Amino acid sequence: MVINTQYLATVKQYQTAIAEAVRWTHPDYTASGISRERAKRVEAARAKLRAAVPAKPDRKGGDPRGAVVSALAPCTADQVAVTAHAWQKVAARLDAGQSLHTLVTTADRATLAAILDGLPTRPEVLEQQDGGAAIVAEVQALAFDRLVELGDEAAVSAQAQTAILDQADAWSDYLAALAEPGEPSLAVVSALHRADPEGLAATRPESPVDAADTAEQVRGLDHLVAVGGIALNG
């Protein structure tokens, strides 16, 4: 997927503003006055970034991936019979010790339908604390990925749709987190890495040393603000 240059430019502008803020100085200011002004400039940069955070995309109609997976369910009597027969073969392979993950990631469409239809009835699934909901959800996700690999048109289309929305979601969360004191959480960063790995990589500053120094100074200013050592208002 192409890097979202608009969001990347916003991050770069913010990084520049923060770096300039923590290095601001003036010969007529005292040390405490300089710290206060730097903190104000950091907050101003954050406020500007908050204003640039995009709204979350509207996922009308829900997640199309779920509909693709649900479409595998047998509808006619013939389909039910075929699926039941295929499930018998799958169950036998599971009983023989073959991993569920391997079965799903190498399955054809008919086998995927059988796995999704029969899996909720397996004792090891039903015995789970959540009734097997987590396992079923994981298998549904793997089944969708397998359909994409198989070139299923509906799956490929759904993947393209959700990729765009997932990227917009991830950038919105990342920018919002970046505009607050502290670093974006691992969950937020991981989500952006999944949605736009090239974009996340491009946010890395050119000078890691300068970036580390900037981050350290920002943490110091945030601490002073938090403990009342610097008043941003007044």
Short mmCIF file of C-alpha atoms in Angstrom, two decimals:
data_model
loop_
_atom_site.label_atom_id
_atom_site.label_comp_id
_atom_site.label_asym_id
_atom_site.label_seq_id
_atom_site.Cartn_x
_atom_site.Cartn_y
_atom_site.Cartn_z
CA MET A 1 0.00 0.00 0.00
CA VAL A 2 1.22 3.53 -0.81
CA ILE A 3 2.46 5.54 2.17
CA ASN A 4 -0.02 8.20 3.27
CA THR A 5 2.14 11.25 2.59
CA GLN A 6 -0.32 13.66 4.24
CA TYR A 7 -0.09 11.94 7.63
CA LEU A 8 3.65 11.48 7.27
CA ALA A 9 4.11 15.19 6.55
CA THR A 10 2.05 16.00 9.67
CA VAL A 11 4.32 13.83 11.81
CA LYS A 12 7.48 15.36 10.33
CA GLN A 13 6.17 18.89 10.95
CA TYR A 14 5.36 17.95 14.54
CA GLN A 15 8.80 16.42 15.09
CA THR A 16 10.43 19.59 13.78
CA ALA A 17 8.24 21.82 15.95
CA ILE A 18 9.01 19.79 19.09
CA ALA A 19 12.74 19.75 18.38
CA GLU A 20 12.72 23.53 17.92
CA ALA A 21 10.59 24.00 21.05
CA VAL A 22 12.94 22.20 23.42
CA ARG A 23 15.97 24.03 22.03
CA TRP A 24 14.43 27.49 22.13
CA THR A 25 16.44 30.00 24.10
CA HIS A 26 16.74 33.74 24.67
CA PRO A 27 19.53 35.73 26.33
CA ASP A 28 17.04 37.90 28.28
CA TYR A 29 15.22 34.96 29.88
CA THR A 30 16.13 33.19 33.12
CA ALA A 31 16.59 29.43 33.15
CA SER A 32 13.10 28.94 34.57
CA GLY A 33 11.68 31.37 32.03
CA ILE A 34 13.30 29.45 29.20
CA SER A 35 11.89 26.16 30.53
CA ARG A 36 8.42 27.67 30.80
CA GLU A 37 8.56 29.04 27.26
CA ARG A 38 9.82 25.71 25.94
CA ALA A 39 6.97 23.88 27.67
CA LYS A 40 4.48 26.33 26.16
CA ARG A 41 5.89 25.72 22.71
CA VAL A 42 5.74 21.96 23.18
CA GLU A 43 2.09 22.26 24.17
CA ALA A 44 1.41 24.53 21.18
CA ALA A 45 2.93 21.90 18.86
CA ARG A 46 0.77 19.24 20.47
CA ALA A 47 -2.34 21.36 20.13
CA LYS A 48 -1.63 21.88 16.44
CA LEU A 49 -1.17 18.14 15.99
CA ARG A 50 -4.42 17.39 17.86
CA ALA A 51 -6.22 19.68 15.45
CA ALA A 52 -4.78 17.72 12.54
CA VAL A 53 -5.86 14.28 13.82
CA PRO A 54 -8.24 12.86 11.19
CA ALA A 55 -11.65 11.55 12.14
CA LYS A 56 -12.10 7.80 12.33
CA PRO A 57 -13.40 6.34 9.07
CA ASP A 58 -17.05 5.35 8.91
CA ARG A 59 -17.27 1.58 8.51
CA LYS A 60 -20.79 1.47 7.13
CA GLY A 61 -22.13 -2.03 6.79
CA GLY A 62 -19.61 -3.49 9.21
CA ASP A 63 -16.48 -5.46 8.37
CA PRO A 64 -16.79 -6.98 4.88
CA ARG A 65 -14.35 -9.74 5.85
CA GLY A 66 -16.96 -11.26 8.15
CA ALA A 67 -19.48 -11.44 5.33
CA VAL A 68 -16.95 -13.20 3.10
CA VAL A 69 -16.26 -15.85 5.73
CA SER A 70 -19.97 -16.25 6.53
CA ALA A 71 -20.66 -16.90 2.85
CA LEU A 72 -18.76 -20.19 3.18
CA ALA A 73 -21.56 -21.64 5.31
CA PRO A 74 -23.56 -24.33 3.46
CA CYS A 75 -27.09 -23.30 2.45
CA THR A 76 -28.60 -26.07 0.37
CA ALA A 77 -29.07 -29.71 1.31
CA ASP A 78 -26.38 -30.74 -1.15
CA GLN A 79 -23.93 -28.22 0.32
CA VAL A 80 -24.68 -29.42 3.83
CA ALA A 81 -23.98 -33.01 2.79
CA VAL A 82 -20.71 -32.09 1.05
CA THR A 83 -19.59 -30.01 4.02
CA ALA A 84 -20.42 -32.75 6.51
CA HIS A 85 -18.41 -35.26 4.47
CA ALA A 86 -15.45 -32.88 4.25
CA TRP A 87 -15.64 -32.26 8.01
CA GLN A 88 -15.34 -35.98 8.70
CA LYS A 89 -12.03 -35.97 6.86
CA VAL A 90 -10.87 -32.85 8.72
CA ALA A 91 -11.86 -34.31 12.10
CA ALA A 92 -9.92 -37.47 11.31
CA ARG A 93 -6.81 -35.46 10.51
CA LEU A 94 -7.21 -33.46 13.72
CA ASP A 95 -7.60 -36.68 15.70
CA ALA A 96 -4.42 -37.96 14.06
CA GLY A 97 -2.54 -34.98 15.46
CA GLN A 98 -2.40 -32.60 12.51
CA SER A 99 -2.49 -28.97 13.61
CA LEU A 100 -5.57 -26.88 12.99
CA HIS A 101 -3.37 -24.03 11.80
CA THR A 102 -1.83 -26.22 9.10
CA LEU A 103 -5.22 -27.49 8.00
CA VAL A 104 -6.64 -23.98 7.62
CA THR A 105 -3.64 -22.43 5.91
CA THR A 106 -3.44 -25.20 3.31
CA ALA A 107 -7.18 -25.77 2.78
CA ASP A 108 -9.22 -25.31 -0.37
CA ARG A 109 -12.53 -23.49 -0.26
CA ALA A 110 -14.60 -26.61 0.48
CA THR A 111 -12.31 -27.62 3.34
CA LEU A 112 -12.45 -24.14 4.81
CA ALA A 113 -16.24 -24.31 4.79
CA ALA A 114 -16.08 -27.67 6.58
CA ILE A 115 -13.66 -26.41 9.22
CA LEU A 116 -15.73 -23.34 10.01
CA ASP A 117 -18.91 -25.38 10.14
CA GLY A 118 -17.62 -28.23 12.28
CA LEU A 119 -15.00 -26.63 14.50
CA PRO A 120 -17.46 -25.18 17.07
CA THR A 121 -18.59 -28.73 17.88
CA ARG A 122 -15.13 -30.06 18.76
CA PRO A 123 -14.83 -30.96 22.48
CA GLU A 124 -11.51 -29.12 22.86
CA VAL A 125 -13.19 -25.98 21.54
CA LEU A 126 -16.35 -26.28 23.63
CA GLU A 127 -14.26 -26.83 26.77
CA GLN A 128 -12.69 -23.38 26.50
CA GLN A 129 -13.67 -20.81 29.12
CA ASP A 130 -15.24 -18.60 26.46
CA GLY A 131 -16.97 -21.51 24.77
CA GLY A 132 -14.38 -21.50 22.02
CA ALA A 133 -15.17 -17.99 20.78
CA ALA A 134 -11.50 -16.93 20.65
CA ILE A 135 -10.46 -20.04 18.72
CA VAL A 136 -13.31 -19.69 16.25
CA ALA A 137 -12.50 -16.01 15.70
CA GLU A 138 -8.83 -16.83 15.08
CA VAL A 139 -9.74 -19.57 12.61
CA GLN A 140 -12.16 -17.24 10.82
CA ALA A 141 -9.34 -14.71 10.40
CA LEU A 142 -7.00 -17.42 9.09
CA ALA A 143 -9.73 -18.67 6.75
CA PHE A 144 -10.17 -15.19 5.32
CA ASP A 145 -6.42 -14.87 4.72
CA ARG A 146 -6.45 -18.26 3.03
CA LEU A 147 -9.28 -17.18 0.74
CA VAL A 148 -7.21 -14.16 -0.27
CA GLU A 149 -4.29 -16.47 -1.05
CA LEU A 150 -6.60 -18.61 -3.15
CA GLY A 151 -7.61 -15.53 -5.14
CA ASP A 152 -11.23 -15.50 -4.01
CA GLU A 153 -12.66 -12.34 -5.60
CA ALA A 154 -14.88 -11.38 -2.67
CA ALA A 155 -12.02 -11.87 -0.20
CA VAL A 156 -9.55 -9.87 -2.29
CA SER A 157 -12.08 -7.03 -2.63
CA ALA A 158 -12.85 -7.06 1.11
CA GLN A 159 -9.17 -7.01 1.93
CA ALA A 160 -8.62 -3.95 -0.26
CA GLN A 161 -11.56 -2.15 1.38
CA THR A 162 -10.49 -2.92 4.93
CA ALA A 163 -6.83 -2.14 4.26
CA ILE A 164 -7.73 1.46 3.43
CA LEU A 165 -9.96 1.79 6.49
CA ASP A 166 -7.46 0.06 8.78
CA GLN A 167 -4.73 2.43 7.64
CA ALA A 168 -6.90 5.48 8.31
CA ASP A 169 -7.85 4.08 11.73
CA ALA A 170 -4.24 3.38 12.64
CA TRP A 171 -2.99 6.81 11.60
CA SER A 172 -5.79 8.52 13.53
CA ASP A 173 -4.88 6.61 16.70
CA TYR A 174 -1.15 7.17 16.20
CA LEU A 175 -1.43 10.92 15.65
CA ALA A 176 -3.80 11.29 18.62
CA ALA A 177 -1.38 9.39 20.86
CA LEU A 178 1.61 11.34 19.57
CA ALA A 179 -0.11 14.61 20.52
CA GLU A 180 -0.22 13.62 24.19
CA PRO A 181 2.57 13.44 26.80
CA GLY A 182 4.51 10.19 26.67
CA GLU A 183 5.04 7.83 23.77
CA PRO A 184 2.33 6.08 21.73
CA SER A 185 1.58 2.68 23.24
CA LEU A 186 2.89 -0.55 21.79
CA ALA A 187 -0.65 -1.45 20.70
CA VAL A 188 -1.01 1.81 18.77
CA VAL A 189 2.40 1.49 17.13
CA SER A 190 1.78 -2.18 16.28
CA ALA A 191 -1.54 -1.32 14.65
CA LEU A 192 0.14 1.27 12.43
CA HIS A 193 2.93 -1.17 11.62
CA ARG A 194 0.38 -3.70 10.41
CA ALA A 195 -1.62 -1.14 8.44
CA ASP A 196 1.21 0.94 6.97
CA PRO A 197 4.69 -0.46 7.77
CA GLU A 198 6.42 1.77 5.25
CA GLY A 199 4.66 4.83 6.61
CA LEU A 200 5.65 4.04 10.19
CA ALA A 201 9.25 3.43 9.15
CA ALA A 202 9.29 6.78 7.35
CA THR A 203 8.36 8.60 10.59
CA ARG A 204 11.71 7.69 12.10
CA PRO A 205 13.88 10.77 12.53
CA GLU A 206 17.04 11.15 10.46
CA SER A 207 19.18 11.54 13.57
CA PRO A 208 18.35 9.01 16.32
CA VAL A 209 20.74 10.78 18.67
CA ASP A 210 19.04 14.16 18.26
CA ALA A 211 15.64 12.48 18.54
CA ALA A 212 16.62 10.78 21.79
CA ASP A 213 17.86 14.09 23.19
CA THR A 214 14.63 15.80 22.18
CA ALA A 215 12.55 13.06 23.79
CA GLU A 216 14.54 13.33 27.01
CA GLN A 217 14.04 17.09 27.17
CA VAL A 218 10.31 16.73 26.48
CA ARG A 219 10.02 14.19 29.31
CA GLY A 220 11.76 16.65 31.63
CA LEU A 221 9.41 19.47 30.69
CA ASP A 222 6.35 17.22 31.03
CA HIS A 223 7.50 16.23 34.49
CA LEU A 224 7.90 19.84 35.57
CA VAL A 225 4.42 20.64 34.28
CA ALA A 226 2.95 17.59 36.02
CA VAL A 227 4.43 18.45 39.42
CA GLY A 228 3.55 22.13 39.16
CA GLY A 229 7.06 23.33 38.53
CA ILE A 230 5.89 25.01 35.33
CA ALA A 231 2.51 26.68 34.89
CA LEU A 232 1.44 26.77 31.26
CA ASN A 233 -1.42 29.15 31.99
CA GLY A 234 -0.72 32.54 33.38
#
